[in-house]
Coordinates of C-alpha atoms and ligand atoms in Angstrom, one line a residue:
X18 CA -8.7 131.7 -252.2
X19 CA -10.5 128.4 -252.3
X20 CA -9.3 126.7 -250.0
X21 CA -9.4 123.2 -252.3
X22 CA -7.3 124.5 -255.1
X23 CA -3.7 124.9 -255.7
X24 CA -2.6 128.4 -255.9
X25 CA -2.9 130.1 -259.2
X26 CA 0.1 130.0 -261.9
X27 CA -1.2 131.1 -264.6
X28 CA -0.6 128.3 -266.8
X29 CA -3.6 125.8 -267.2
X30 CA -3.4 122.9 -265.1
X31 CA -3.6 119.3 -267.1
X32 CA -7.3 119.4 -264.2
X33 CA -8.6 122.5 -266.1
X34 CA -11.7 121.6 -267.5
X35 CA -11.8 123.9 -270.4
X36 CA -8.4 122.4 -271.9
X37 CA -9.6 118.5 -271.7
X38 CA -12.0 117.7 -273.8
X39 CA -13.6 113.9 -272.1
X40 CA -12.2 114.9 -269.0
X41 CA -14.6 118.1 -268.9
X42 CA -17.8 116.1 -269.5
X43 CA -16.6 114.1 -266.7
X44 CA -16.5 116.9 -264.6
X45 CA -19.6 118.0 -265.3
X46 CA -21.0 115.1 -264.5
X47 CA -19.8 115.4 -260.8
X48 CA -20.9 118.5 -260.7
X49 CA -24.7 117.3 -260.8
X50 CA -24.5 115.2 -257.8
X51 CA -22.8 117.1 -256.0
X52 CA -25.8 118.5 -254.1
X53 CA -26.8 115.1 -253.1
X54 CA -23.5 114.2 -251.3
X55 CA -24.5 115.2 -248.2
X56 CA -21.7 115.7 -245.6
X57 CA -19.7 113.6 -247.9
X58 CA -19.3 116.6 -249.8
X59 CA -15.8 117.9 -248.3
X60 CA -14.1 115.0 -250.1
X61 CA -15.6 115.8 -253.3
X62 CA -11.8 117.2 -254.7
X63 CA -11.4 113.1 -254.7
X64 CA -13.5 112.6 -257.2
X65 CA -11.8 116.1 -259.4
X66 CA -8.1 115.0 -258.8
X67 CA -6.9 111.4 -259.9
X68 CA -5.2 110.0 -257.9
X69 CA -2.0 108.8 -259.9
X70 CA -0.9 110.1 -263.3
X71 CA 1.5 108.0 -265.4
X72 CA 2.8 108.8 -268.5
X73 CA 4.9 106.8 -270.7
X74 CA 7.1 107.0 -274.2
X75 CA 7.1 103.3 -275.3
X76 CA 9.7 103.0 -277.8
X77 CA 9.7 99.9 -280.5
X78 CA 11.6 98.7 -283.2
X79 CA 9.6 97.7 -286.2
X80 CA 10.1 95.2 -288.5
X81 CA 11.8 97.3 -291.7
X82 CA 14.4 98.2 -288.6
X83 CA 13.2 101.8 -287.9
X84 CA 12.3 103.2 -284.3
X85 CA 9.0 104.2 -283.4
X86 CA 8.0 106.3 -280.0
X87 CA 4.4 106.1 -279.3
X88 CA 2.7 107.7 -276.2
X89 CA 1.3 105.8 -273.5
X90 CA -0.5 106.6 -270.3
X91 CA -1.9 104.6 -267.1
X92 CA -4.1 107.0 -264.6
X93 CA -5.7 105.7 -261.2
X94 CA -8.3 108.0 -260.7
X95 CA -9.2 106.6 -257.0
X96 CA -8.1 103.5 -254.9
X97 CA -10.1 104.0 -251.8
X98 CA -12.2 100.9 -252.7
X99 CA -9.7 98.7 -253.5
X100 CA -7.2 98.0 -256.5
X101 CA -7.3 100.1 -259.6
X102 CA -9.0 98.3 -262.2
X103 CA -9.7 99.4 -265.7
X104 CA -9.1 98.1 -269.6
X105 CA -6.1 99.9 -272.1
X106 CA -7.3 101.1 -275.0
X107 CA -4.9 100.8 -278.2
X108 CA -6.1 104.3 -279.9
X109 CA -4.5 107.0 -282.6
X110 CA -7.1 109.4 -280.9
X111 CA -6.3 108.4 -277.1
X112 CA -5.5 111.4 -275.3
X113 CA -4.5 112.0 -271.4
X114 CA -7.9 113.9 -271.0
X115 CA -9.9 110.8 -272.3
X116 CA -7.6 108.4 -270.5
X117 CA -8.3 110.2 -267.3
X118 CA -11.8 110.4 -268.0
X119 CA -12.0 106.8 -268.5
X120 CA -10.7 105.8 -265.6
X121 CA -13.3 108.3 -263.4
X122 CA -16.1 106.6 -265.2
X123 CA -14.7 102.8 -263.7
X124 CA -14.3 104.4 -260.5
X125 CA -17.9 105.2 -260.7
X126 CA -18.9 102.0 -262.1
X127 CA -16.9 99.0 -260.1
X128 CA -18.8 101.6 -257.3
X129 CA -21.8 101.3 -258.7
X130 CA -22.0 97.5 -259.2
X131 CA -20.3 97.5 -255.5
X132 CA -17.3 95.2 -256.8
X133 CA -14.4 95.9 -254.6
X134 CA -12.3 97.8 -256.7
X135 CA -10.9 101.5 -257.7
X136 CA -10.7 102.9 -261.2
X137 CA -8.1 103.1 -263.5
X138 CA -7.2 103.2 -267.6
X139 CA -4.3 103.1 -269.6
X140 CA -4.4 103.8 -273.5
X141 CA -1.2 104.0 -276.3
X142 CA -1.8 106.8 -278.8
X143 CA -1.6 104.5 -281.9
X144 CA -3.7 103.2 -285.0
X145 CA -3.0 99.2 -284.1
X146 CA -4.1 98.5 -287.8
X147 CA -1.0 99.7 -288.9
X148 CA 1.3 97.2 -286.8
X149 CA 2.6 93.6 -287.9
X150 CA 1.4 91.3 -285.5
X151 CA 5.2 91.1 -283.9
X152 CA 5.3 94.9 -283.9
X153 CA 1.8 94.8 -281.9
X154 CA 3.5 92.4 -279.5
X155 CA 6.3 94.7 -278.9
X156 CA 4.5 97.2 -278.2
X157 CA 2.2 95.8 -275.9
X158 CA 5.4 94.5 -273.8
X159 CA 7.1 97.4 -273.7
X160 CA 4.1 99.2 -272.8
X161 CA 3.4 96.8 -270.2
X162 CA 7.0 96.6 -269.0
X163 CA 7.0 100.7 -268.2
X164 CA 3.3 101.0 -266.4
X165 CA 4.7 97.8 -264.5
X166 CA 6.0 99.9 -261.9
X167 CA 2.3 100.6 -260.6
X168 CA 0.2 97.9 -261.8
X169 CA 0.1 94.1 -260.1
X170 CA -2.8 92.5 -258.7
X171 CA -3.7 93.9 -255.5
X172 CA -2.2 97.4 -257.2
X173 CA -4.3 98.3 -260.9
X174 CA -5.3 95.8 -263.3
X175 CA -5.6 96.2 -266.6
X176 CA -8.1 94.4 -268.7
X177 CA -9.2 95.0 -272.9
X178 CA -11.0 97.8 -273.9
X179 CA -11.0 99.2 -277.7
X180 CA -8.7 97.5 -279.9
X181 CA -7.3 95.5 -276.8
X182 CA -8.1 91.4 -276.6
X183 CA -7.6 88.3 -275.4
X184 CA -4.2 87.8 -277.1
X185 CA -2.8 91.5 -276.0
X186 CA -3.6 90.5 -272.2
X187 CA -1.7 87.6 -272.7
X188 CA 1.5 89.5 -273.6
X189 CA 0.6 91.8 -270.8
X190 CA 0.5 89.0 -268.3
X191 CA 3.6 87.4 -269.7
X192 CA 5.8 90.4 -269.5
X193 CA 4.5 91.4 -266.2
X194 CA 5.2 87.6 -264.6
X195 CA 8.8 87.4 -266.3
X196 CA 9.4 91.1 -265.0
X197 CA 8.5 89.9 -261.6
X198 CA 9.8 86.7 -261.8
X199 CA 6.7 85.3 -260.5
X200 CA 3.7 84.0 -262.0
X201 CA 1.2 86.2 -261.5
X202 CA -2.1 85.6 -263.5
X203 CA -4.2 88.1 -261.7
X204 CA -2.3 91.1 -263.0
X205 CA -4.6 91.6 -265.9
X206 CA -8.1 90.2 -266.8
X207 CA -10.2 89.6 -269.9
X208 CA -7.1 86.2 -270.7
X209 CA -7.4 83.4 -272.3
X210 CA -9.1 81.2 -270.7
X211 CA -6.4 78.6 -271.2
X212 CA -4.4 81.5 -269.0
X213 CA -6.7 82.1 -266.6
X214 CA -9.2 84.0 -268.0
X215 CA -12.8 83.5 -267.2
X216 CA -15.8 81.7 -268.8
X217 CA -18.3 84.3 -269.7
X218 CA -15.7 87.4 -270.0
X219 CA -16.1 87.9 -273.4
X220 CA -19.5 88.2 -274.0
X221 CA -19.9 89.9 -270.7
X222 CA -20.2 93.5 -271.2
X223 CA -23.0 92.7 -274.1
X224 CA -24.8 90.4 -271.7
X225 CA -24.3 93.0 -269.0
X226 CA -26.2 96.0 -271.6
X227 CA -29.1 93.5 -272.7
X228 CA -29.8 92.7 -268.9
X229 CA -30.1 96.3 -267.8
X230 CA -31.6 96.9 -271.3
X231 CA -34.5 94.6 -270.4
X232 CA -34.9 95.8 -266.7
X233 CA -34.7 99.3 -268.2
X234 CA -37.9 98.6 -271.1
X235 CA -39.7 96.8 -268.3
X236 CA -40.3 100.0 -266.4
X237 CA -41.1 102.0 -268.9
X238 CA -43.8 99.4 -270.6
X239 CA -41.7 98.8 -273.5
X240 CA -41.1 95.0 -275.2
X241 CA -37.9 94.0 -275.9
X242 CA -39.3 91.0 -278.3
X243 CA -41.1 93.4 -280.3
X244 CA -38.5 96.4 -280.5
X245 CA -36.4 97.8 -283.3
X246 CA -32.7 98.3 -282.8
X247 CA -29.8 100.4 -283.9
X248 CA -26.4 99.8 -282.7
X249 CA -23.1 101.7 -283.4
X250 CA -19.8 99.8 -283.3
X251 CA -19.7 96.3 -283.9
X252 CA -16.6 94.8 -281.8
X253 CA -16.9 92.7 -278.9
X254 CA -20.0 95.1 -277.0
X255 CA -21.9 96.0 -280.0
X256 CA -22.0 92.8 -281.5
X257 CA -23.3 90.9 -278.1
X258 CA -25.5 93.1 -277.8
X259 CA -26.8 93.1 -281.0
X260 CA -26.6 89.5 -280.5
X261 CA -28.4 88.8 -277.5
X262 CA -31.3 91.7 -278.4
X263 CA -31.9 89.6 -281.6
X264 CA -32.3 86.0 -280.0
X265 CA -35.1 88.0 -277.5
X266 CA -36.8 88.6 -280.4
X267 CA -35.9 92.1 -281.0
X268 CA -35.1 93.3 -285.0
X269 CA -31.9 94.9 -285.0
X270 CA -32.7 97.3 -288.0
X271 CA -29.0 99.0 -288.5
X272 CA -26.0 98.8 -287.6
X273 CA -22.8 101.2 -288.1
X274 CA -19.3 101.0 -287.8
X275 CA -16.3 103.3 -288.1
X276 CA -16.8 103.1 -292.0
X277 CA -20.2 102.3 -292.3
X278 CA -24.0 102.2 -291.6
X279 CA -26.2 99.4 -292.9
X280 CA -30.1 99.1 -292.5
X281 CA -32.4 96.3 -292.7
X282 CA -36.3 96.9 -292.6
X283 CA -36.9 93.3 -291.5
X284 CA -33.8 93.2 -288.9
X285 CA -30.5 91.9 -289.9
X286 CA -28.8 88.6 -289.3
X287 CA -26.7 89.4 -286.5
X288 CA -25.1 86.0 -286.4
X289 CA -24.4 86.3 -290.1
X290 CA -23.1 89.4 -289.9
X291 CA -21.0 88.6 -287.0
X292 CA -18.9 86.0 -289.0
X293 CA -18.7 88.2 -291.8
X294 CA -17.2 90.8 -289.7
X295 CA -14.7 88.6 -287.9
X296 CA -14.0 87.2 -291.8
X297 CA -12.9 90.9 -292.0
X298 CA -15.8 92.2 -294.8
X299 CA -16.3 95.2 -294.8
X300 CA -19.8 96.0 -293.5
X301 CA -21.4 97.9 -296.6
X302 CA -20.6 94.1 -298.4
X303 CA -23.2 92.3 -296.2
X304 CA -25.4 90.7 -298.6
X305 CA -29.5 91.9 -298.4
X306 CA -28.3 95.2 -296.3
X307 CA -29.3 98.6 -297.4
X308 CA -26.5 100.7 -297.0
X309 CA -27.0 104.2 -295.4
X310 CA -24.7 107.4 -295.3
X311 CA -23.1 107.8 -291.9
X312 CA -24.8 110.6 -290.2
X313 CA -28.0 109.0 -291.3
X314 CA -28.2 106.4 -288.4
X315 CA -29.2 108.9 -286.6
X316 CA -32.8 109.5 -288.0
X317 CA -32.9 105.9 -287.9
X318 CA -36.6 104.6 -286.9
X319 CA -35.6 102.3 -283.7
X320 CA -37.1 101.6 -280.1
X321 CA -33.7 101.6 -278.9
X322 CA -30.0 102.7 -279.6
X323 CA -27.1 100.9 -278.5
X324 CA -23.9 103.4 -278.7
X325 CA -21.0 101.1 -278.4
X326 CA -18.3 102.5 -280.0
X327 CA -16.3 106.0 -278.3
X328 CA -17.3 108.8 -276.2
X329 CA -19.3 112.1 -277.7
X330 CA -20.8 110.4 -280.5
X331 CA -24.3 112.0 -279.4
X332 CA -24.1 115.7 -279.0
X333 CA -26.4 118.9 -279.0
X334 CA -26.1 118.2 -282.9
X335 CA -27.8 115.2 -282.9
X336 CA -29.4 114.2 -280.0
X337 CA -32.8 115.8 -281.4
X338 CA -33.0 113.4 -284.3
X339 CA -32.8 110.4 -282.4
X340 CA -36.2 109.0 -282.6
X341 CA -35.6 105.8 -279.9
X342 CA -37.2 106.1 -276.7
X343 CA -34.3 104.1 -274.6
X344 CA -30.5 104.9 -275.3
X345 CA -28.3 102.1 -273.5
X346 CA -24.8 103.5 -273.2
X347 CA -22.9 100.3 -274.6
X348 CA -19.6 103.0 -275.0
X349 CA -17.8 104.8 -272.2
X350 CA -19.2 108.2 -272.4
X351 CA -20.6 108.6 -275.5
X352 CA -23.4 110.9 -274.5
X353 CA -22.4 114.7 -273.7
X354 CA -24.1 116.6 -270.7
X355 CA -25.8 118.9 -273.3
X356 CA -26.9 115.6 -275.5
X357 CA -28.2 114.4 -272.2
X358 CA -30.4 117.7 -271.0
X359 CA -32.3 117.2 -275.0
X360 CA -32.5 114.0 -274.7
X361 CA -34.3 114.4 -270.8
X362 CA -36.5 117.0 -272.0
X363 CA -38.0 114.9 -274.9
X364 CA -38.1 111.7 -272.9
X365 CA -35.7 109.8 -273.9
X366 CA -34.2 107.3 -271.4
X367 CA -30.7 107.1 -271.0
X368 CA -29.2 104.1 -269.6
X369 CA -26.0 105.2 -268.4
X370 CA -22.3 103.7 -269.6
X371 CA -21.4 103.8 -265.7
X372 CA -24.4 100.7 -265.0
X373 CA -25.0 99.5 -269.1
X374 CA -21.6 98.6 -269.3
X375 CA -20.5 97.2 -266.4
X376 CA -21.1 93.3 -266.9
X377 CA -17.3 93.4 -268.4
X378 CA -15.6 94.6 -265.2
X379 CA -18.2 92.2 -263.3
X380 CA -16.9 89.3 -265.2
X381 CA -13.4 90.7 -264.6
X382 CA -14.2 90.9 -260.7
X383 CA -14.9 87.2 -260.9
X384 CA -11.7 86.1 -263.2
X385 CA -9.5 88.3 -260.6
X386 CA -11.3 86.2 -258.0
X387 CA -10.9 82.6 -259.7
X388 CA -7.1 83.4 -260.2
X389 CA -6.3 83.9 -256.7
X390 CA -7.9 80.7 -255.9
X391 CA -6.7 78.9 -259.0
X392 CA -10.6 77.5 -258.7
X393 CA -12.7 78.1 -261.9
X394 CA -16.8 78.2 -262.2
X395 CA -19.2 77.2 -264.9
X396 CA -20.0 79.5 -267.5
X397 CA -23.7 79.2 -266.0
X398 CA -22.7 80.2 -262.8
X399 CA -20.9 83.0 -264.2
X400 CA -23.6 83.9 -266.6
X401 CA -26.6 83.6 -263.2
X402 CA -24.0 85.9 -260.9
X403 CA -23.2 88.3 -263.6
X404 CA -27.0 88.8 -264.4
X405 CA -28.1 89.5 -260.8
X406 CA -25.2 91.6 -260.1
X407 CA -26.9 93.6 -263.1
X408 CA -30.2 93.2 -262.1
X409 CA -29.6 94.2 -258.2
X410 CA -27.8 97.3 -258.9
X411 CA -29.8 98.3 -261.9
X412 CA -33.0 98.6 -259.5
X413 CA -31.1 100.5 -256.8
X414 CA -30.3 102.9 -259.2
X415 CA -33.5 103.5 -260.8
X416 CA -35.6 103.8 -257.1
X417 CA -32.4 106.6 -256.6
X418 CA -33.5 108.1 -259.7
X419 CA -37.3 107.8 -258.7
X420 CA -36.9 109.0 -255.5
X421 CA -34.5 112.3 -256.0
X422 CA -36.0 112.8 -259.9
X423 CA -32.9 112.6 -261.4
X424 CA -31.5 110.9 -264.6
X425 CA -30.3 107.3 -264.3
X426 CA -27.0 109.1 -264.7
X427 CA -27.0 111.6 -262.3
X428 CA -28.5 108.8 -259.8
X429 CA -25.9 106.3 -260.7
X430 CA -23.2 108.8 -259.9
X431 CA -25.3 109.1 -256.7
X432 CA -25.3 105.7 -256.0
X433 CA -21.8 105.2 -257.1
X434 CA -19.8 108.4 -255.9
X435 CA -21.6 108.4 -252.3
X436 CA -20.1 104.6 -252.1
X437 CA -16.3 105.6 -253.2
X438 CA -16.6 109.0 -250.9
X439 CA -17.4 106.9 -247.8
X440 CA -14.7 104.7 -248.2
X441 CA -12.5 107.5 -248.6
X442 CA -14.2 109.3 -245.0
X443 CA -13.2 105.8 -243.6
X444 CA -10.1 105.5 -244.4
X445 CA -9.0 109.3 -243.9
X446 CA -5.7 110.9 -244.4
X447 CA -2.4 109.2 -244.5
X448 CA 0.5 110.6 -243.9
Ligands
LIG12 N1 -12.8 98.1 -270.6 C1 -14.0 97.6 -269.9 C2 -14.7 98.8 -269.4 O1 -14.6 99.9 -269.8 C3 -13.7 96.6 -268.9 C4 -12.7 97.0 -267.8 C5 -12.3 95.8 -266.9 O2 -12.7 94.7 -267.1 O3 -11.4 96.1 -266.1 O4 -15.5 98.7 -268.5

C-alpha cells in the first residue's frame, strides 16, 4: 500500500481527482513539478491534501418572509507560510472542488510573489443577482458569522473575488469585530478605504496583469503599444486591464462578458465602456461596437488574450483557434492542462493566473500590513511597491522557466511550491 494514502474504502474520497472537476486540474498541475522538488519531494501529500475543510449551510430570511439555505464553504489549503489568505466568491456554480482548487492556486501564488501568507478561499453556492440588497447583507453576515470560527487576522483572511466587493467586506468585517467584540480591521481585505482598506486595492489585480503583461511581451519582442487585445469578463480585473493595456497604447479589439462579445476593428473605448458597464448596459448596447456570437471570441485576431472571468474557459476545444501569441491568465485557472500542452506546442505564451493575477493579493499584503499599524501609504507608493513586487518575481520565474524548459506555469509552481514545501520541512510535525 502506498504508504501516503489512507487505506482504501471503496467510496471516492472528496481528494479523488476523477470526481472534482477544478480540483483535478489542480492536481495535475502538481503533478508536473513534481520532478523538480528535489528532496522536498516527501512533503509533496501537502500540496494534495488541504489543510482545513469547512463547510457551512447559511440559512436567511428573505424579504417576502420565506427561508432560504444556501451552501457555503471556507478551505485552507496550506498555512505553513503564514495566515490563510484568499477572496469568497458569491457563485450559483461554486462547488467544494473549485473552492478547494482556488485556494491551492493562492497557496501557490502569495508563494510565488513571496508575501508571507498561506492559501485559502471560501465561496456561497448562489446567483447574488437574485438577492435584495438587505437579503445580500444577510447573507454575507451569516456566512461570515459561521466561517468565523477559523478566520481572524493572524488565522485566514478573506478578501473579494467574483461577485464579492468593497461593500460585502465591509459586512464581513463588521460581523466579524461585533462577533469578537473587538475591532478588528485586518480580518478581511479589499475594504473601504474609509474602513481600512488600501489605496491602490482595487485596481490592483489589473495593474498586477498589465505589469507582468509588459515584462512578459518584452521577452518575447512583442510591443505592447502597438498590440491588439481581447479580454473576457469585464468586472474589476478585466476592465483594468483592459484599461491600463489601452492607455499603453494597445487597441483592445473585443471584449466579452457572460452575455456577450463585442468587437471593434479600431479598439474600443475602454473608458467609455467602463461607465456604461457600471451604468448597468448591457454590453451588446455599446454604441459603434460590432457585436459577435459568443464562441466567436475565440477566432478573434488579437496579439494577446486576457481571460478574466472563471476557470476552464480555454480547453482542448478551443485552444487551437486562438490566434494570440501571449495569454495572460487574468482568471484563476481558466486554462486546462490539455489547453495548455496545444497551446505550448504552437507557441503560445501563457502567463500563468498563479503570477498574472497576483497584484490583488499583493495590494491585500499591504492593506493587512497598514491595518496592523493603523499607518496608511500613498497610492504612489503603493502603486511603485506593487509594480516591483511584479516585476521581481515575474523575472525569477521566467529564468526558472529558461533554465529547466518548462512553461511559466509549471516554473511558477516551481518557484512557488519549492518555497511553501521548505517552510513546511522547517517547521516539521506537530503533535
Ligand atoms: N480574489 C483574489 C485572488 O484570487 C484576491 C485574494 C486576496 O486578496 O486575498 O487572488
Amino acid at each position: 500500500m502506498d504508504i501516503n494514502s489512507s487505506p482504501p474504502t471503496g467510496a471516492p474520497s472528496y481528494l479523488d481527482p476523477a470526481h472534482f472537476g477544478p480540483w483535478g486540474i489542480y492536481l495535475q498541475q502538481v503533478e508536473r513539478v513534481r520532478p523538480y522538488l528535489g528532496e522536498l519531494e516527501r512533503w509533496i501529500e501537502t500540496l494534495r491534501r488541504p489543510r482545513r475543510i469547512l463547510i457551512v449551510d447559511v440559512p436567511i430570511h428573505m424579504d417576502d418572509g420565506r427561508i432560504a439555505h444556501f451552501e457555503g464553504y471556507r478551505v485552507q489549503h496550506n498555512t505553513s507560510r503564514g495566515p490563510g489568505k484568499g477572496g469568497v466568491r458569491f457563485h450559483q456554480d461554486v462547488t467544494l472542488s473549485e473552492v478547494m482548487a482556488l485556494s491551492a492556486w493562492m497557496s501557490v501564488k502569495n508563494a510565488a510573489v513571496n508575501v508571507p501568507f498561506g492559501g485559502a478561499k471560501g465561496g456561497v453556492r448562489v446567483d447574488p443577482k437574485t438577492l435584495s440588497r438587505n437579503e445580500l447583507e444577510r447573507l454575507t453576515r451569516r456566512y461570515t458569522s459561521e466561517i468565523g470560527i477559523i478566520i481572524g487576522p493572524n488565522k485566514d483572511i478573506p478578501a473579494p473575488d467574483v461577485n464579492t466587493n468593497e461593500q460585502v467586506m465591509a459586512w464581513m468585517m463588521d460581523t466579524y469585530a461585533m462577533n469578537e467584540g473587538s475591532n478588528a480591521t485586518g480580518v478581511v481585505t479589499g475594504k473601504p478605504v474609509d474602513l481600512g482598506g488600501s489605496l491602490g486595492r482595487r485596481e490592483a489585480t489589473g495593474r498586477g496583469v498589465f505589469t507582468v503583461g509588459q515584462a512578459a511581451a518584452r521577452h518575447i519582442g512583442m510591443d505592447v503599444s502597438k498590440s491588439r487585445v481581447a479580454v473576457q469578463g469585464f468586472g474589476n480585473v478585466g476592465s483594468v486591464s483592459a484599461k491600463l493595456f489601452a492607455l499603453a497604447g494597445a487597441r483592445v479589439v473585443a471584449v466579452q462578458d457572460h452575455q456577450h462579445t463585442i468587437y471593434a476593428e479600431a479598439g474600443l473605448d475602454i473608458p467609455a465602456l467602463m461607465a456604461h458597464a457600471v451604468r448597468g448596459d448591457a454590453l451588446n448596447d455599446f454604441p459603434g461596437a460590432q457585436v459577435l456570437g459568443q464562441d466567436q471570441f475565440w477566432d478573434v485576431d488579437c496579439d494577446i488574450m486576457i481571460p478574466a472571468a472563471l476557470e476552464q474557459q480555454i480547453t482542448a476545444t478551443n485552444a487551437a483557434r486562438i490566434k494570440a501569441r501571449m495569454i495572460i491568465e487574468g482568471a484563476n485557472g481558466p486554462t486546462t492542462p490539455e489547453a495548455d500542452d496545444i497551446l505550448q506546442a504552437r507557441n503560445v505564451l501563457v502567463v500563468p493566473d498563479v503570477i498574472a493575477n497576483a497584484g490583488g493579493v499583493t495590494v491585500s499584503y499591504f492593506e493587512w500590513v497598514q491595518d496592523f499599524s493603523s499607518f496608511f501609504w500613498s497610492e504612489d507608493e503603493i502603486n511603485a511597491r506593487l509594480v516591483r513586487i511584479m516585476q521581481e518575481a515575474f523575472a525569477v520565474i521566467w529564468q526558472v522557466a529558461q533554465d529547466k524548459q518548462v512553461s511559466l506555469r509549471t516554473a511558477t509552481f516551481i518557484v512557488g511550491c519549492t518555497r511553501i514545501l521548505h517552510a513546511r520541512d522547517l517547521r516539521g510535525l506537530y503533535p
